[in-house]
Coordinates of C-alpha atoms and ligand atoms in Angstrom, one line a residue:
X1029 CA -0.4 10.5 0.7
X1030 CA -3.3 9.3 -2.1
X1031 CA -5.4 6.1 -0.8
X1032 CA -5.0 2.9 -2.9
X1033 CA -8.5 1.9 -3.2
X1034 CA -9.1 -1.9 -4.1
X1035 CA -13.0 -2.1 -5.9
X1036 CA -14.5 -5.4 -5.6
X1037 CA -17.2 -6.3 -7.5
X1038 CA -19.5 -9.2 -9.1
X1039 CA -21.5 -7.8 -11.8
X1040 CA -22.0 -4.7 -13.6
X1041 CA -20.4 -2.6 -12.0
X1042 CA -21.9 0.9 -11.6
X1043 CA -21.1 1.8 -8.0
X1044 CA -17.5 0.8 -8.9
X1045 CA -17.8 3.0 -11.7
X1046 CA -19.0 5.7 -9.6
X1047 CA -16.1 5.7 -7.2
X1048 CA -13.6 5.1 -10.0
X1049 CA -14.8 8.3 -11.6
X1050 CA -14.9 10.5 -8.4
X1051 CA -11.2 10.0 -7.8
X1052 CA -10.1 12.5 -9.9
X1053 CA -7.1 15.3 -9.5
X1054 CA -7.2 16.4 -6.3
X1055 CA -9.0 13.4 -4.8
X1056 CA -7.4 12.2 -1.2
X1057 CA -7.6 8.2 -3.3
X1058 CA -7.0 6.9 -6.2
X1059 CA -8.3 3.5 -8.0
X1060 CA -5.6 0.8 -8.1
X1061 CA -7.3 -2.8 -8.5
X1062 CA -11.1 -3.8 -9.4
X1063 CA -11.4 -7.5 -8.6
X1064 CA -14.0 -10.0 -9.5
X1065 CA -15.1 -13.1 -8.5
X1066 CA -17.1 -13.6 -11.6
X1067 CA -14.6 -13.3 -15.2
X1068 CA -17.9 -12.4 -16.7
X1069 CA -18.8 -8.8 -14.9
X1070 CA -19.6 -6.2 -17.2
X1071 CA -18.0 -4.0 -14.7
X1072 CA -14.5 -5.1 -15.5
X1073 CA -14.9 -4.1 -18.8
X1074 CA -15.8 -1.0 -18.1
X1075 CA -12.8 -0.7 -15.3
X1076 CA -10.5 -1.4 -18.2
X1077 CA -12.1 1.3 -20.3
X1078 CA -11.3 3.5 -17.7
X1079 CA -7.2 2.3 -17.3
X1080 CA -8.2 1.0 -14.3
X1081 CA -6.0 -2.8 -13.5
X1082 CA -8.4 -5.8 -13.1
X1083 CA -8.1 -9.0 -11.7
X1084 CA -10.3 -12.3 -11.2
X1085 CA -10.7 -14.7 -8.6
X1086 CA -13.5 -17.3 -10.1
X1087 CA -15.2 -18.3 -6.8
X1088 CA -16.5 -21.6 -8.1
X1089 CA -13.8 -24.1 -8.4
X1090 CA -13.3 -23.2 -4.4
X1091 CA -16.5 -24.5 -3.6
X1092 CA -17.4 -24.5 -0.1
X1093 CA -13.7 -23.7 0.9
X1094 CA -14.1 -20.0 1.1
X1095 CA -10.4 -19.7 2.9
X1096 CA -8.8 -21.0 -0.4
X1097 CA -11.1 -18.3 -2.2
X1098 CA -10.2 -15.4 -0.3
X1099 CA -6.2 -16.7 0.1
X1100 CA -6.2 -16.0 -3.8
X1101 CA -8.2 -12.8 -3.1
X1102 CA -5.6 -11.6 -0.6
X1103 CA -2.7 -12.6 -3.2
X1104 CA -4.3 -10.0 -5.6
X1105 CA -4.9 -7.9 -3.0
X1106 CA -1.7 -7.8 -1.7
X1107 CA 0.0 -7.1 -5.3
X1108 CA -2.2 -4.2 -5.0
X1109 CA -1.5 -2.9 -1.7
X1110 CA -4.9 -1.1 -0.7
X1111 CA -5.6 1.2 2.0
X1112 CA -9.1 1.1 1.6
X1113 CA -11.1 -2.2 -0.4
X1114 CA -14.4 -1.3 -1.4
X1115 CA -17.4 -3.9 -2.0
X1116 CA -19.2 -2.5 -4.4
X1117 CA -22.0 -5.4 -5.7
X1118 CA -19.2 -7.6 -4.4
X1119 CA -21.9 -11.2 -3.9
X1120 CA -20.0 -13.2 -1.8
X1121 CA -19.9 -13.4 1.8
X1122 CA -16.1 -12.5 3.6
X1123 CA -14.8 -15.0 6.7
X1124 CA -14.0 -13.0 9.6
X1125 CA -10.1 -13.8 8.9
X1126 CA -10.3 -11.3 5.7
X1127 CA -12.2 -9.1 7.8
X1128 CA -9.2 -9.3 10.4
X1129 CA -6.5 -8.8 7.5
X1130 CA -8.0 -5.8 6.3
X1131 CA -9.1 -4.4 9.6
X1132 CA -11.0 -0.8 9.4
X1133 CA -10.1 -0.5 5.6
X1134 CA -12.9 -2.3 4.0
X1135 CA -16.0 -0.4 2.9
X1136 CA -19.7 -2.1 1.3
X1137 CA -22.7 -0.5 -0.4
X1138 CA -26.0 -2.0 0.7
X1139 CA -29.3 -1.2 -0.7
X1140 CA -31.4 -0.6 2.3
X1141 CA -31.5 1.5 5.3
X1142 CA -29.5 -0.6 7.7
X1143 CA -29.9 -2.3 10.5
X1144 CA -33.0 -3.0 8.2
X1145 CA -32.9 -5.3 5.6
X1146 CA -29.6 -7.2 5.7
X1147 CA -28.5 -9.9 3.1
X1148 CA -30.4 -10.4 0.4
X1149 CA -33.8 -8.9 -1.5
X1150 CA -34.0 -5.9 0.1
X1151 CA -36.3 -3.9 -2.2
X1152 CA -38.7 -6.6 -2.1
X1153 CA -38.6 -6.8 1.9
X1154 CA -39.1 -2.9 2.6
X1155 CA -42.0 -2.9 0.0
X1156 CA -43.6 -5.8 1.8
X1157 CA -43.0 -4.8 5.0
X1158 CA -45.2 -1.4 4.2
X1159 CA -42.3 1.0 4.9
X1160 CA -42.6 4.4 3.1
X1161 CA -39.3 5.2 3.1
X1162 CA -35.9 3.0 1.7
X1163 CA -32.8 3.8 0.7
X1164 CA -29.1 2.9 0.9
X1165 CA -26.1 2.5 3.5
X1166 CA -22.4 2.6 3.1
X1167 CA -20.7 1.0 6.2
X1168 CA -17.8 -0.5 7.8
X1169 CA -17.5 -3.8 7.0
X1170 CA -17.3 -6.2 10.8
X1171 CA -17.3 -9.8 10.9
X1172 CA -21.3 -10.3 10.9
X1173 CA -23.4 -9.7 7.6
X1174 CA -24.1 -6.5 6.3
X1175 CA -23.7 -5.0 10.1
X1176 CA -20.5 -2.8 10.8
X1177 CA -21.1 1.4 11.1
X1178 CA -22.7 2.9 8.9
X1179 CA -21.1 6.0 7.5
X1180 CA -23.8 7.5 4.8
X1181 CA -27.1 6.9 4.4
X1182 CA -29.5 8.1 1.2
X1183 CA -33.7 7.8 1.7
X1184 CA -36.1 7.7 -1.1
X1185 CA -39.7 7.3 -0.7
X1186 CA -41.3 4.1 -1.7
X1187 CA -44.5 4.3 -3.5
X1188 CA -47.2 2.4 -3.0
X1189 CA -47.1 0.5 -6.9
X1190 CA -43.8 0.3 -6.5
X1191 CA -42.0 -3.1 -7.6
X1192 CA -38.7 -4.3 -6.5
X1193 CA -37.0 -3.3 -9.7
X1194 CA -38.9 -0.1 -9.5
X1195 CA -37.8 0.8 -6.6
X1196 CA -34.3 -0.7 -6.7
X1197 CA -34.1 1.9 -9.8
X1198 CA -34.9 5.1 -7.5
X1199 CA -32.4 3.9 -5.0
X1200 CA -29.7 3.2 -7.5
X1201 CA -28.4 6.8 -8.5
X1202 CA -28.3 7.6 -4.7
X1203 CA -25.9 5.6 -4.1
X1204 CA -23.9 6.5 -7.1
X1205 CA -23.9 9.5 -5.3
X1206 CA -23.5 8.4 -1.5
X1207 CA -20.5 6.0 -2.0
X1208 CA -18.2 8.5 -3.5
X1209 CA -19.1 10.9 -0.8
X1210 CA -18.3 8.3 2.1
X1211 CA -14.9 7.4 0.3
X1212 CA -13.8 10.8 -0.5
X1213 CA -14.2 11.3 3.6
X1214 CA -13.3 7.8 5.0
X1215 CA -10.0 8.6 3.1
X1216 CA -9.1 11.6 4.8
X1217 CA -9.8 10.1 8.2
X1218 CA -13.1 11.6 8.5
X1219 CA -16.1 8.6 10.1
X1220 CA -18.8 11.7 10.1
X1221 CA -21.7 10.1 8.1
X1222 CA -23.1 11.4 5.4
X1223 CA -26.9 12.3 5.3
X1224 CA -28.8 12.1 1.5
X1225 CA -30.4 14.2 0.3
Ligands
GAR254 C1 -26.1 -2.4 -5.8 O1 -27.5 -2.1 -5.7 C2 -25.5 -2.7 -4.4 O2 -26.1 -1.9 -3.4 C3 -26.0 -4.1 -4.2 O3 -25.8 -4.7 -5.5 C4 -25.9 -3.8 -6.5 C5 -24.7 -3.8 -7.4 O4 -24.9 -3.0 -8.5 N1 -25.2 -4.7 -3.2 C6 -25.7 -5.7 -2.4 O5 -26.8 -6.1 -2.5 C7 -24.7 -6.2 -1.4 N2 -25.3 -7.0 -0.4 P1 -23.7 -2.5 -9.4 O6 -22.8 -3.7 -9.7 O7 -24.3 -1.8 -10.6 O8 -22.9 -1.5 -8.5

């Protein structure tokens, strides 16, 4: 049976994009919901371009009550029955009770090589830091931050007049690349992770 995957995102979108456009004929999963917690990502835009349905939660009137936010998520969510939800840019941080709904199913991109580098300005921490390599992680989304099992990793080297957005540039088409792969396996059952390149 194909996968419903659920895409959520917060901006523009092109890890979404990436996954929407590697389930094509054939594929074990199929796109059936990109969700936003911002009406104003470019990403949904683009999701529409591509038939894909779209749906917004705005985050903001919620403000600190982050069970309220995520009941509406879930109601979207559950319209669109997913097997498989994939954070793809998705900025906002999930309570352990959505974690608990969606058990095992729910899937995040991060841009560094975890356990290094979780939460936010990760470029900017693995240039400072010295390291010579970076890079990317798809994992298993758990109750702490950024911290489940990581199912694919892509390295890149980081140079040494590299900038944050230079950097976050070189790492960008890997995981383009990386999260499709992980999906494409996670949906047939398959946890082996993926090494890039
Ligand atoms: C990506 O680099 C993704 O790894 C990162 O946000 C960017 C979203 O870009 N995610 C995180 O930092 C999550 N903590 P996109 O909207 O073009 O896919």
């Amino acid at each position: 049976m194909t996968k419903r995957v659920a895409i959520l995102i917060s901006g523009g979108g092109s890890n979404m994009l990436a996954l929407v456009k590697s389930m094509t004929e054939g594929h074990p999963a199929r796109a059936v919901l990109v969700l936003s917690n911002n009406a104003d990502a470019a990403g949904l835009q683009k999701a529409r371009d591509l038939g894909v349905a779209t749906s917004v939660v705005d985050h903001r009137p919620f403000g600190k009550d982050r069970t309220g936010f995520e009941a509406k998520l879930n109601e979207a969510l559950d319209l669109a029955k997913p097997d498989v939800i994939c954070l793809a840019g998705f900025m906002r941080i999930l309570t352990p009770e959505f974690v608990a709904k969606w058990r095992a199913r729910i899937l995040n991109i991060h841009p560094s090589l975890l356990p290094k580098y979780k939460g936010l300005n990760t470029h900017l921490r693995a240039i400072k830091a010295g390291d010579f390599e970076a890079g990317c992680s798809v994992h298993q989304v758990t109750d702490e931050l950024d911290d489940g099992p990581v199912l694919g990793q892509a390295r890149v080297p980081v140079f040494p007049d590299d900038t944050a957005e230079t950097l976050a540039a070189r790492i960008l088409p890997f995981e383009h690349k990386l999260y499709p792969l992980v999906l494409e396996k996670f949906a047939t059952g398959d946890l082996s992770p993926v090494n890039l390149p």
